[in-house]
Coordinates of C-alpha atoms in Angstrom, one line a residue:
Chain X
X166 CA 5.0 -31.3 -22.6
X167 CA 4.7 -35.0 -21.1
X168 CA 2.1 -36.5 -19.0
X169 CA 3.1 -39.8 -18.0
X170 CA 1.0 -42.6 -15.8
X171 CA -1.7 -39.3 -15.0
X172 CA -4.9 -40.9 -12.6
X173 CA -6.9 -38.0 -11.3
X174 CA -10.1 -38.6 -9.2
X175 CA -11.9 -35.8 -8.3
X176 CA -13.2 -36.9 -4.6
X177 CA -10.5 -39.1 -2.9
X178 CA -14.0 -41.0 -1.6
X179 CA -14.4 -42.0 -5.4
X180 CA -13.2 -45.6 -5.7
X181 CA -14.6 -45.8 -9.2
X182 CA -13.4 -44.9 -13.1
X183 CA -11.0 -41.9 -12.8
X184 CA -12.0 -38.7 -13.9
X185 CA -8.3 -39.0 -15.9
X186 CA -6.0 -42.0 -16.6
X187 CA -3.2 -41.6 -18.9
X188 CA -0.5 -43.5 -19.6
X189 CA 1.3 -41.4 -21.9
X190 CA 0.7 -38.1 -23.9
X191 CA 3.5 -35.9 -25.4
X192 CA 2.5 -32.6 -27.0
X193 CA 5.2 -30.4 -28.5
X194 CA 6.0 -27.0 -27.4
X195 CA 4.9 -25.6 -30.4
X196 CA 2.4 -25.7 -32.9
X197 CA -0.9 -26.4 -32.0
X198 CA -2.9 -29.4 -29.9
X199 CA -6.4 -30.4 -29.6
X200 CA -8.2 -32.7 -27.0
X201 CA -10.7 -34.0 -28.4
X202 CA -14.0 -35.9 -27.0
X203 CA -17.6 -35.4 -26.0
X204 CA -18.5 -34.1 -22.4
X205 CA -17.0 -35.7 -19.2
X206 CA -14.2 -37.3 -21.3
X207 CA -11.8 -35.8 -19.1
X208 CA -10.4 -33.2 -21.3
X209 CA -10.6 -29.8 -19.1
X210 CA -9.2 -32.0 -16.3
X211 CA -6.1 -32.7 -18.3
X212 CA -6.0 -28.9 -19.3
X213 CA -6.5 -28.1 -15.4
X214 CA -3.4 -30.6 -14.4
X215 CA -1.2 -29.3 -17.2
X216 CA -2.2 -25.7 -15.6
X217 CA -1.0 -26.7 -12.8
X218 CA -4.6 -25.7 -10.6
X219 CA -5.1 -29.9 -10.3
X220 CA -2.4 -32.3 -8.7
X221 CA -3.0 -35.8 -9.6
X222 CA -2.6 -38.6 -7.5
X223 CA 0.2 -40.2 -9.2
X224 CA 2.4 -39.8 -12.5
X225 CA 4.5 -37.2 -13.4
X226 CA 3.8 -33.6 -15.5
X227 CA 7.2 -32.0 -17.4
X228 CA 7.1 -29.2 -19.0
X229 CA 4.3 -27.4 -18.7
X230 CA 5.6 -24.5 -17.3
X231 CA 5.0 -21.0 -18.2
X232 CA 1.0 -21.9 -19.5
X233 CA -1.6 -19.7 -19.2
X234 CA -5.2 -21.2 -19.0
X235 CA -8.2 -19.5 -21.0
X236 CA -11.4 -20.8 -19.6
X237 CA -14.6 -21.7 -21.5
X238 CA -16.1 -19.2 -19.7
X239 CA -14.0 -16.9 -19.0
X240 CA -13.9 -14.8 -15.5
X241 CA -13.7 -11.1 -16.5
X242 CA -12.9 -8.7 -14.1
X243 CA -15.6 -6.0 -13.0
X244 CA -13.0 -3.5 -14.5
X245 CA -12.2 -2.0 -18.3
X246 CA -11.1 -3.9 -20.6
X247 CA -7.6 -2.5 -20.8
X248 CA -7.2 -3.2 -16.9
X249 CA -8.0 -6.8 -17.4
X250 CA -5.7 -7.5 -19.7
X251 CA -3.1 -5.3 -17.5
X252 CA -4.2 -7.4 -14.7
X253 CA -0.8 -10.2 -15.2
X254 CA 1.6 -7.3 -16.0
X255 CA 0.4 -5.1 -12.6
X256 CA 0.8 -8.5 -10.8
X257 CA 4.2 -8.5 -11.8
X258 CA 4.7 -5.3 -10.7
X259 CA 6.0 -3.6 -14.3
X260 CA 6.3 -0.3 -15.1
X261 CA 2.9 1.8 -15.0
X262 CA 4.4 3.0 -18.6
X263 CA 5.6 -0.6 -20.2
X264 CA 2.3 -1.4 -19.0
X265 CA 0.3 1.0 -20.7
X266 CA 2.7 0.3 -24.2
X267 CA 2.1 -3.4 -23.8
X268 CA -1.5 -3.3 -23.1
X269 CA -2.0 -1.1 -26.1
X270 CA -0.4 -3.2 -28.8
X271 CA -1.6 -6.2 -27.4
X272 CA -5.5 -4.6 -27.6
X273 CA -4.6 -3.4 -30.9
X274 CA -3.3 -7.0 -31.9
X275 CA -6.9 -8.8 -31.1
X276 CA -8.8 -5.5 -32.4
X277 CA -10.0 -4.5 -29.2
X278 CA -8.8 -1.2 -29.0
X279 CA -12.6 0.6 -29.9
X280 CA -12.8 -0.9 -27.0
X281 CA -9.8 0.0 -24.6
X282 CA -12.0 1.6 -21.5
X283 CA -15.3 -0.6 -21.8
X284 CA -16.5 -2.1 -19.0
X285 CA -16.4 -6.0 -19.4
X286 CA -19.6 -6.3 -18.1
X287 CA -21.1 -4.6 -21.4
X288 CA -18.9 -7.1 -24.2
X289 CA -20.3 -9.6 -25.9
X290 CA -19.3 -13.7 -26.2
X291 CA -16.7 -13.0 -29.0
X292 CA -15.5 -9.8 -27.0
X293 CA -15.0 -11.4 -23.7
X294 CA -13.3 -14.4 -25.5
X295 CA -10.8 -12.0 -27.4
X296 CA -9.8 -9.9 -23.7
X297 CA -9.2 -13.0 -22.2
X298 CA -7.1 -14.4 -24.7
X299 CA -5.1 -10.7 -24.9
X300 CA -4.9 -11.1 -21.6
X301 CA -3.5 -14.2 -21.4
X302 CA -1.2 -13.2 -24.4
X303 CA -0.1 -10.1 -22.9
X304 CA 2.2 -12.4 -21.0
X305 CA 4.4 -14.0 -23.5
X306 CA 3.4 -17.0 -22.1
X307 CA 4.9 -20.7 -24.0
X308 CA 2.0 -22.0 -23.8
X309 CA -1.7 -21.0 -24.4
X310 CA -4.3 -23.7 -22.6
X311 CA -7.6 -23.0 -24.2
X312 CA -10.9 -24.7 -22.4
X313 CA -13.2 -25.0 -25.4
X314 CA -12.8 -22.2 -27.2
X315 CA -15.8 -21.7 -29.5
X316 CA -18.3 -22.7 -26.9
X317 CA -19.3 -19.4 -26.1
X318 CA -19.2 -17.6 -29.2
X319 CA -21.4 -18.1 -32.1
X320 CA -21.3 -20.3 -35.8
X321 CA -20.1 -17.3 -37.2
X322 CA -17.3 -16.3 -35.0
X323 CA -15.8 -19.8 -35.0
X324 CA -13.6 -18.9 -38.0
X325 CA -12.8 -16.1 -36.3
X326 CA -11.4 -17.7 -33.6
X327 CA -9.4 -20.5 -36.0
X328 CA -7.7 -17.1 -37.2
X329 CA -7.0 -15.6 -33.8
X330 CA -5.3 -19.4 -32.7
X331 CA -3.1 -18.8 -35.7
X332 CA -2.5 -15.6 -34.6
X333 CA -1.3 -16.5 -30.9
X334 CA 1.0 -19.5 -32.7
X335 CA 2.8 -16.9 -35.3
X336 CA 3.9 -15.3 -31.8
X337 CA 5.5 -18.4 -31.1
X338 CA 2.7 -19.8 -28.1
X339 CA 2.3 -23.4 -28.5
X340 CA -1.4 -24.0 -28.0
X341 CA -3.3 -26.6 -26.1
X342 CA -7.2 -26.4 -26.5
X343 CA -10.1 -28.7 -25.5
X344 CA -13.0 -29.3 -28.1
X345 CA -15.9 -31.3 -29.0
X346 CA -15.9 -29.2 -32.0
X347 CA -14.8 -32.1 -34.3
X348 CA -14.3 -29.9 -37.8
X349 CA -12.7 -27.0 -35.6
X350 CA -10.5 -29.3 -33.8
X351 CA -9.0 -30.7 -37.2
X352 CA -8.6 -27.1 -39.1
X353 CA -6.9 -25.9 -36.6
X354 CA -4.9 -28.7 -34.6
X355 CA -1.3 -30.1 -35.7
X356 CA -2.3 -32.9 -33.8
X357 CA -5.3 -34.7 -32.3
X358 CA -6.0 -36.1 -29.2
X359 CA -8.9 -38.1 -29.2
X360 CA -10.3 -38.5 -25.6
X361 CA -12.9 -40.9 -24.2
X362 CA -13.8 -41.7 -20.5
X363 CA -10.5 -40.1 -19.7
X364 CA -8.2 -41.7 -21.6
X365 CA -6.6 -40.7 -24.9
X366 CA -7.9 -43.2 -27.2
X367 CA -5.2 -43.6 -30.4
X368 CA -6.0 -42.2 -33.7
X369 CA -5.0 -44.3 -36.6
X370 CA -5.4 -41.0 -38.5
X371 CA -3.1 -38.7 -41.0
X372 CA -3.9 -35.3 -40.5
X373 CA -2.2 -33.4 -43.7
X374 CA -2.0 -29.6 -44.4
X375 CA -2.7 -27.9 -47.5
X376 CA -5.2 -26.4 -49.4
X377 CA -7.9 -26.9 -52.3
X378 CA -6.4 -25.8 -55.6
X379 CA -8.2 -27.4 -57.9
X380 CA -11.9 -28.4 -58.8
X381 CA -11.6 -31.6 -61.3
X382 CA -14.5 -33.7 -62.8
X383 CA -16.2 -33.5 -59.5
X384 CA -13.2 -33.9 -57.2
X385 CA -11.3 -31.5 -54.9
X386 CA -7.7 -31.2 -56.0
X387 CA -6.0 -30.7 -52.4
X388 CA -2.2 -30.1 -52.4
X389 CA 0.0 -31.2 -49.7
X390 CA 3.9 -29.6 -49.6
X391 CA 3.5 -30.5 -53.7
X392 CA 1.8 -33.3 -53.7
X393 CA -1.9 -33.1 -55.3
X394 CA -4.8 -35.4 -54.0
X395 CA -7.8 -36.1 -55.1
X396 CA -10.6 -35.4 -52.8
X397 CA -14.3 -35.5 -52.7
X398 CA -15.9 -32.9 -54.1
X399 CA -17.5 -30.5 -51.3
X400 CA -17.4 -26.9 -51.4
X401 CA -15.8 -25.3 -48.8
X402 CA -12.5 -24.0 -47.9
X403 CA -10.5 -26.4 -46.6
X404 CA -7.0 -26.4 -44.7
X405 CA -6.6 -30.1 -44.2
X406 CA -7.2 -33.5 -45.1
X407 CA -7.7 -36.7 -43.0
X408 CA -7.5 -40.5 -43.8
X409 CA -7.2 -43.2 -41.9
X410 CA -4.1 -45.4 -41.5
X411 CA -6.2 -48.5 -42.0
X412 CA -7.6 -47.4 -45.8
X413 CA -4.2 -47.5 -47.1
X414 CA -2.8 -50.1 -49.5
X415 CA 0.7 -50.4 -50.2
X416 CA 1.7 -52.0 -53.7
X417 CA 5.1 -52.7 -55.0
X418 CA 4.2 -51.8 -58.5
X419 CA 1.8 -49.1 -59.9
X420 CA -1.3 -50.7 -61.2
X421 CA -4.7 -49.5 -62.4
X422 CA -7.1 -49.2 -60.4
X423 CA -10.1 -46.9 -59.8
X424 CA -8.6 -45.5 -56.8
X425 CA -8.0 -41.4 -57.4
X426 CA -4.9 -41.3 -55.9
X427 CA -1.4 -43.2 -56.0
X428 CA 1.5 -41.9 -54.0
X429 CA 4.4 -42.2 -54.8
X430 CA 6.3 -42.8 -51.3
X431 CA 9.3 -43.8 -49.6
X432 CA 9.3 -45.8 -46.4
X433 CA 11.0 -43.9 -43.6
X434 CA 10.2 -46.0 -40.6
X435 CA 8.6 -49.0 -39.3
X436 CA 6.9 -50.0 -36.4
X437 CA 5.9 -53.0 -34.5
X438 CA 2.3 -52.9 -32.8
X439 CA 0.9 -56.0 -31.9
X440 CA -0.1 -58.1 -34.6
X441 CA 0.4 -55.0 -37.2
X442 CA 3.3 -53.0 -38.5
X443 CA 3.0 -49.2 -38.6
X444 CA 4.8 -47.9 -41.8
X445 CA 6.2 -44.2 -41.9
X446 CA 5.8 -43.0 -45.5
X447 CA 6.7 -39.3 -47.2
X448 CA 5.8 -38.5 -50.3
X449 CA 6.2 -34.8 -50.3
X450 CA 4.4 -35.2 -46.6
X451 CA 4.8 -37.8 -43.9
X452 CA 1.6 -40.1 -43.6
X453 CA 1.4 -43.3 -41.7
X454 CA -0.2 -46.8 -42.9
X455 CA -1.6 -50.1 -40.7
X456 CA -0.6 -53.4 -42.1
X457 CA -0.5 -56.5 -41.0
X458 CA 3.3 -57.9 -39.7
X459 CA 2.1 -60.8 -42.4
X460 CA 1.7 -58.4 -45.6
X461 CA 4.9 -56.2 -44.2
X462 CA 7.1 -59.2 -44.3
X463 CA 5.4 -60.3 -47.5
X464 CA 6.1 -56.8 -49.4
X465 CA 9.7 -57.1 -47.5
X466 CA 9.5 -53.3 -46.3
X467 CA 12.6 -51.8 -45.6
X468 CA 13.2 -47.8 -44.6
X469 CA 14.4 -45.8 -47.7
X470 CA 12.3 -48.8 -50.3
X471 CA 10.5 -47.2 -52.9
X472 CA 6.6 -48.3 -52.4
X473 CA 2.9 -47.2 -53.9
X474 CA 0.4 -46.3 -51.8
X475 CA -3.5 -46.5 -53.1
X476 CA -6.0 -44.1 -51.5
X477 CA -9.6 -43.7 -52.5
X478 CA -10.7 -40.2 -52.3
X479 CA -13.9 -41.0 -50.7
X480 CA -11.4 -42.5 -47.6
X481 CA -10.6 -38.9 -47.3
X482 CA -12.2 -36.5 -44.9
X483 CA -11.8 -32.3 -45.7
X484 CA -11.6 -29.7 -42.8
Chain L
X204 CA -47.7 12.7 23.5
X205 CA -48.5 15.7 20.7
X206 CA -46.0 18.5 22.7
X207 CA -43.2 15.8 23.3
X208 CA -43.2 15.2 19.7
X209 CA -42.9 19.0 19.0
X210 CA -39.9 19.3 21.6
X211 CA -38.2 16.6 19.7
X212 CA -38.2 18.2 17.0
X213 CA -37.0 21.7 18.4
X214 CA -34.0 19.9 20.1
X215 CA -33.0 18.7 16.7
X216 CA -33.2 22.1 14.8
X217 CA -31.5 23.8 17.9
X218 CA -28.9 21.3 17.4
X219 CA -29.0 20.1 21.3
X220 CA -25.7 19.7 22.5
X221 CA -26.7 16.6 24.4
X222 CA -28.8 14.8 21.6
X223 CA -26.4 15.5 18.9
X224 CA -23.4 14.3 21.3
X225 CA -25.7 11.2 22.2
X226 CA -25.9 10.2 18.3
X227 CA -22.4 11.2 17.8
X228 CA -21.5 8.5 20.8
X229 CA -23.6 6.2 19.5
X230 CA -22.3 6.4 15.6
X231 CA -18.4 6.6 16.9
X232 CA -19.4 2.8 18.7
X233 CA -21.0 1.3 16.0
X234 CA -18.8 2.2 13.4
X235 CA -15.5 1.3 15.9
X236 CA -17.0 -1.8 15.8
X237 CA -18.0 -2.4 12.2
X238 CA -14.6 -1.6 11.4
X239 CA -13.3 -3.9 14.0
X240 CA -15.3 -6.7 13.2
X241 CA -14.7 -6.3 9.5
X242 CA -11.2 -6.7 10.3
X243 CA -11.5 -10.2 12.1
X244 CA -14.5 -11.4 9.6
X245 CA -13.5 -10.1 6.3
X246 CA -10.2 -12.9 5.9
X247 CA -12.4 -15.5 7.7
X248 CA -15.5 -15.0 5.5
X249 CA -12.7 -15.2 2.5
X250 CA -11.8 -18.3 4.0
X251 CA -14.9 -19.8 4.6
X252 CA -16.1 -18.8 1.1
X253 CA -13.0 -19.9 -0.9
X254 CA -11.8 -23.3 1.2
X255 CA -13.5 -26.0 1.2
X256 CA -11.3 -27.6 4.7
X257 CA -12.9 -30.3 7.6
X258 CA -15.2 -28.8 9.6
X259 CA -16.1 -25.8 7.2
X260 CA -19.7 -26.9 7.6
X261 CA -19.4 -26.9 11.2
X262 CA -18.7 -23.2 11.2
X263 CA -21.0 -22.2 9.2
X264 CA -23.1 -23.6 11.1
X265 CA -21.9 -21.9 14.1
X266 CA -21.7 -18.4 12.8
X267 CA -25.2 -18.8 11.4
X268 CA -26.5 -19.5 14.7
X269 CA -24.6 -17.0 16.5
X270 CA -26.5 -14.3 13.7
X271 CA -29.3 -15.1 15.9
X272 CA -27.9 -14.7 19.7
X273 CA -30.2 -12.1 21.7
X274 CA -27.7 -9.1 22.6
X275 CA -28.2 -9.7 26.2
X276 CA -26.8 -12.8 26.2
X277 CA -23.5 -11.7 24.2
X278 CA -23.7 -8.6 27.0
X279 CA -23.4 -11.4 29.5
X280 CA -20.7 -13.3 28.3
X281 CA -18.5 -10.1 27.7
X282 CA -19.8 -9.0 30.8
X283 CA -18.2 -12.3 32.8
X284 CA -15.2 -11.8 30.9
X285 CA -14.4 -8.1 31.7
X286 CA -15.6 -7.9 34.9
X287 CA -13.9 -7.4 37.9
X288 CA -13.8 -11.1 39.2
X289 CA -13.7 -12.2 35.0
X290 CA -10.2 -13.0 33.2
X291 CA -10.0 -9.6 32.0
X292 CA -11.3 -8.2 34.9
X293 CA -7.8 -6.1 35.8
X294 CA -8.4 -4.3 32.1
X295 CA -10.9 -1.8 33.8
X296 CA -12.8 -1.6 30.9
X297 CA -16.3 -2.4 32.2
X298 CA -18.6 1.0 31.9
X299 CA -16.1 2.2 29.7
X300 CA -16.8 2.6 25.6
X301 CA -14.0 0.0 24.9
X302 CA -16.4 -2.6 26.3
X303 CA -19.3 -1.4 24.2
X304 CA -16.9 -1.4 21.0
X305 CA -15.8 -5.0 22.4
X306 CA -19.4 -6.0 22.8
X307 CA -20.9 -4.9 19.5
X308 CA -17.5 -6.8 17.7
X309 CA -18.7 -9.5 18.8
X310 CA -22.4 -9.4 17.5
X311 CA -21.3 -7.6 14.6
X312 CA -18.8 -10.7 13.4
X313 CA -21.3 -13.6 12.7
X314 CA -22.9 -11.6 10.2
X315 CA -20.5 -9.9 8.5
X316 CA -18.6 -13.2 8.6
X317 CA -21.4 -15.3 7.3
X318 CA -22.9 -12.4 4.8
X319 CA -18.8 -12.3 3.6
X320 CA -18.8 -16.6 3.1
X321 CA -22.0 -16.1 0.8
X322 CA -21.1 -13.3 -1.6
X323 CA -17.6 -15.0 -1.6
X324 CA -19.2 -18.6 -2.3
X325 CA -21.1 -16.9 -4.8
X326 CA -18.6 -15.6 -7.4
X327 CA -17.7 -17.6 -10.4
X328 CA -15.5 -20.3 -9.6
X329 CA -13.1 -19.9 -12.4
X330 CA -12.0 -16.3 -10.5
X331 CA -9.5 -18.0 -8.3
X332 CA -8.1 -20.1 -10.9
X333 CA -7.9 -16.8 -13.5
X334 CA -6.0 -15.0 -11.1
X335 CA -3.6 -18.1 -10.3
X336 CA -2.9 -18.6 -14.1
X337 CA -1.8 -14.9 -14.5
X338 CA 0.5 -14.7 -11.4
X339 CA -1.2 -13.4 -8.6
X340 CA 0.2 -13.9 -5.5
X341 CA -1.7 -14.8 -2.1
X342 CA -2.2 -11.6 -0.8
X343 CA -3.0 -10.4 -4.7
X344 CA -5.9 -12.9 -4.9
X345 CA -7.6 -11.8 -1.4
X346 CA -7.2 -8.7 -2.3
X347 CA -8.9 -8.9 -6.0
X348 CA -11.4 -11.0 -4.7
X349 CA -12.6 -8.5 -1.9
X350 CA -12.2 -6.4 -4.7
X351 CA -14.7 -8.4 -7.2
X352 CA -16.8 -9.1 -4.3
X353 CA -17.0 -5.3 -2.9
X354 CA -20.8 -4.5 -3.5
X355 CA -21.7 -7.8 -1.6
X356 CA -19.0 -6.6 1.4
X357 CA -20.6 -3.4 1.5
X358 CA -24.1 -5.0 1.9
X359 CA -22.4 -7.2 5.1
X360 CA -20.7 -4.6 6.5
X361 CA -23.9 -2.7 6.3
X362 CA -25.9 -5.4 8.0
X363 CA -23.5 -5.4 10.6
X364 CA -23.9 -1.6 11.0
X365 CA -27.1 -1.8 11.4
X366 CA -27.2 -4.5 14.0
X367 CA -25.2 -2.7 16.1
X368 CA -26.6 0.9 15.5
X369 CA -30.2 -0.6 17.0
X370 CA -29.1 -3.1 19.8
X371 CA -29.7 -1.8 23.1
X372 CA -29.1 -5.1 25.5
X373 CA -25.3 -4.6 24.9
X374 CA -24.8 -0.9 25.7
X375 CA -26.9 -1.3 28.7
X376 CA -24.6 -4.0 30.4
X377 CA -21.3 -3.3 28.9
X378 CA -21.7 0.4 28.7
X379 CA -24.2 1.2 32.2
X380 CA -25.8 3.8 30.2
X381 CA -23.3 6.9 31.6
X382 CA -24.1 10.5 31.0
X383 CA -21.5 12.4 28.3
X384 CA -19.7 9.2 28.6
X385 CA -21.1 5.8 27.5
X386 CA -24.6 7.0 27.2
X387 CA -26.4 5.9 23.5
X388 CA -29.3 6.3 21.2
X389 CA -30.8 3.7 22.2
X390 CA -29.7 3.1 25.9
X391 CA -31.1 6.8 26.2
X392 CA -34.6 5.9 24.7
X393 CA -34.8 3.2 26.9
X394 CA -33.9 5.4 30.0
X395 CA -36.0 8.4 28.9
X396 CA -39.4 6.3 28.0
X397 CA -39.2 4.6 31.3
X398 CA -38.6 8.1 33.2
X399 CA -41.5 9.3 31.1
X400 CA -39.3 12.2 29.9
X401 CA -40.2 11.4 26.1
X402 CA -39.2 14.8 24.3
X403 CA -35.1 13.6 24.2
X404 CA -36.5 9.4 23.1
X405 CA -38.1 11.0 20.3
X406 CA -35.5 13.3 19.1
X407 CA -33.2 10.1 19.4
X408 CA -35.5 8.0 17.6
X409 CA -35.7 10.2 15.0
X410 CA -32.0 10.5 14.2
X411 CA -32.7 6.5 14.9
X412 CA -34.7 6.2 11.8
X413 CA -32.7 8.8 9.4
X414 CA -29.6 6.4 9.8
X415 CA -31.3 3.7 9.5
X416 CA -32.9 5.1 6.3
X417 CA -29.2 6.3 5.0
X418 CA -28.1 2.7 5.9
X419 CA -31.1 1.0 3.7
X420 CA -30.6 3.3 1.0
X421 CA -27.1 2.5 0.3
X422 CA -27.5 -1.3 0.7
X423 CA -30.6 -0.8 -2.4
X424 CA -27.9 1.1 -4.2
X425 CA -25.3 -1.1 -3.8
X426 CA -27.4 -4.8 -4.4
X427 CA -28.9 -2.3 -7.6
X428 CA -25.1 -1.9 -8.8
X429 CA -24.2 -5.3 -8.4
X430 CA -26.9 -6.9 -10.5

């Protein structure tokens, strides 16, 4: 999906700040997305324009076709549950026995099928969350645009919901959700989209998956595709690890030093922005690093060099 | 006062042919034209309630002030309009129950009409947008929406039924009050009372009040079942 030069106002009377104004935002069709910002940032607009239910004034929307939008709160019909989620599948006018077949496993799939001929009107947050998101699922759709998806369920049925997102990606739905929900956002997200007054605002930030394997002298041990870091010590189970790009050092030769961890890394791309370079680095995962065009030229950075990069574990963030 | 009451009564349990034909004449108008004006009011009350167009306001505005037009005056206008010297003058339908149906459409509308804009205007505003994002068609989305909205349309088409059940200004000019032919409820209590002849105004009046009983009933069931 890109959105490209996006400005969205929502009165045309409204000279001022758009609602939306984005230069540029590509989100794979796979995978999973957040937008993320505090209220009025402009993320259920975007949601709303790649749905297709707002035109912006100018730039250009490809490849959002074939979404299906979830809302925060989501509008249940005065019906059963299994005839909302039938709703799409009547609409386009399938067989009354595909219907049935496809309703059921798709009820079964979000365990909702105690709950096959309940009226909507007597489900609760969590309830109404899962029909809509079977209905919505029920489509095949490529996409899955969910409008703050943990606002109206409670604490406890947040991790709930991180499992039923993994869920709809295993059956290949790329999903786009809105959140203010910053520790939701980065367990469950591939990438993040930090928002503010309606523009994405870029993240310096490496967002690696893996998991805690290790406690060690009062440090997490978190391994990433092989690679093991060492975290701060916080209980808790977490899926991913975040750093910034400006709280890495690059060395040419291993020293000692009292930061936890030294990666080992390869340089696989480099990037002029502004004043800085940004330096593509794997070392078992891809992770990016700020420098300064000075220090870059200084190091002489070249892709495929063999370089060290420092990290302090308390630079890390666990979600 | 005591004996008229008393033949009102025994005309209803010896199921009078002429009370009984009166009510029937009177129920086959009002409901002709609920079912009219539902037809004309329903799309535009959708419209009113889901758009959001120039002059929307205006309407509204319109319709809420027609809710309040005295029946004679909406007797007049159809009057002048069906009349022999008016537009549709060579229709011959003055004095006939087409004009009555005619006239009661038109005081029925504004309310259903507006009563339809509210309840529509009313429902959550991510319904339209739900039913978009799963496929539904035009038609589909009207249709689901009347659909969402039905307790509320019952309670408007009700209101309308009831305005029309009780007026009496329209009848009277558009209908001219005609024995076994154009001849209602109310028309007839108006007649009879003046005449003095109380025993068939009573009887009427009675089966007046049981319909309008029925009607309340259903709109306190139906606004119960909504909330």
């Amino acid at each position: 999906m890109k959105v490209e030069n996006i400005v969205f106002r929502y009165s045309s009377a409204d000279s001022g700040r758009p609602a939306l104004n984005l230069e540029l935002l590509e989100l794979p069709r796979s995978g999973c997305h957040a937008l993320l910002g505090p209220n009025g940032c402009g993320k259920t607009t975007l949601l709303k324009i790649l749905a297709g239910f707002l035109v912006p004034e100018s730039g250009r929307v490809e490849g959002n076709e074939d979404g299906v939008l979830v809302h925060q709160h989501p509008y249940l019909l005065s019906a059963s549950v299994f005839n909302n989620v039938a709703y799409g599948l009547k609409v386009r006018r399938i067989s009354k026995k595909e219907i049935e077949q496809r309703v059921d496993a798709e009820l079964e799939r979000w365990g909702l099928s105690e709950l096959r001929n309940r009226h909507c009107m007597h489900l609760s947050g969590g309830e109404r969350q899962r029909t809509a998101i079977a209905r919505a699922m029920v489509l095949n759709p490529a996409i899955l645009l969910l409008d703050e998806p943990t606002a109206s369920i409670d604490p406890d049925n947040v991790t709930h919901m991180e499992g039923l997102i993994d869920e709809v990606i295993k059956a290949g739905t790329a999903v786009v959700f809105s959140t203010h929900h910053v520790d939701f956002a980065y367990r469950v997200a591939d990438s993040i989209n930090r928002m503010h007054h309606g523009r994405i605002v870029a993240t310096p930030e490496n967002v690696i998956s893996g998991s805690v394997v290790d406690r060690d002298e009062g440090f997490n041990i978190f391994d990433a595709a092989g690679t093991r870091i060492h975290c701060p010590g916080r209980d808790g189970d977490f899926k991913r690890i975040v750093f910034s790009a400006n709280d890495v050092i690059l060395l040419r030769e291993k020293i000692n030093s009292s930061a936890r961890n030294v990666l080992d890394s390869t340089v696989v791309s480099l990037e002029a922005e502004g004043q800085n370079v940004i330096v593509g680095l794997n070392c078992g995962f891809d992770f990016r690093v700020r420098v300064s065009s000075d220090s870059a030229e200084e190091l002489k950075l070249q892709s495929g060099d063999n370089i060290y990069a420092l990290l302090k574990s308390s630079s890390i963030r666990q979600y | 006062m005591d004996g008229a009451f008393v033949q009102a009564i025994k005309l209803l349990i010896s199921l009078d042919k002429e009370t009984y034909f009166i009510a029937g004449t009177s129920l086959r108008f009002a409901l002709s034209s609920t079912l009219l004006s539902a037809i004309i009011s329903l799309p535009i009350g959708v419209l009113l309630g889901l758009s959001n167009f120039r002059g929307r306001r205006s309407i509204i505005a319109v319709l809420n002030t027609l809710m309040a037009m005295p029946t004679v005056v909406i007797g007049l206008f159809v009057y002048s309009l069906i009349s022999r010297q008016g537009s549709l003058g060579y229709l011959g339908l003055l004095f006939n129950p087409p004009a009555i149906i005619i006239g009661q459409t038109v005081l029925a509308f504004p309310i259903i009409a507006s009563m339809v804009n509210t309840s529509i205007g009313r429902l959550d505003g991510n319904l339209r947008e739900t039913l978009v994002t799963l496929g539904a068609g035009r038609t589909r989305i009207f249709f689901t929406i009347l659909w969402e909205a039905r307790f509320s349309l019952v309670t408007a088409l009700l209101a309308g039924f009831g305005r029309v059940i009780g007026e009496v200004g329209v009848s009277m000019m558009l209908g001219g009050n005609i024995r076994w032919w154009t001849r209602t409820i109310t028309t007839t209590i108006s007649l009879e009372t003046s005449k003095g002849q109380f025993e068939l105004a009573l009887a009427l009046g009675i089966v007046l009040m049981v319909i309008a009983f029925i009607v309340n009933f259903i709109t306190h069931w139906t606004v119960k079942h909504e909330s």
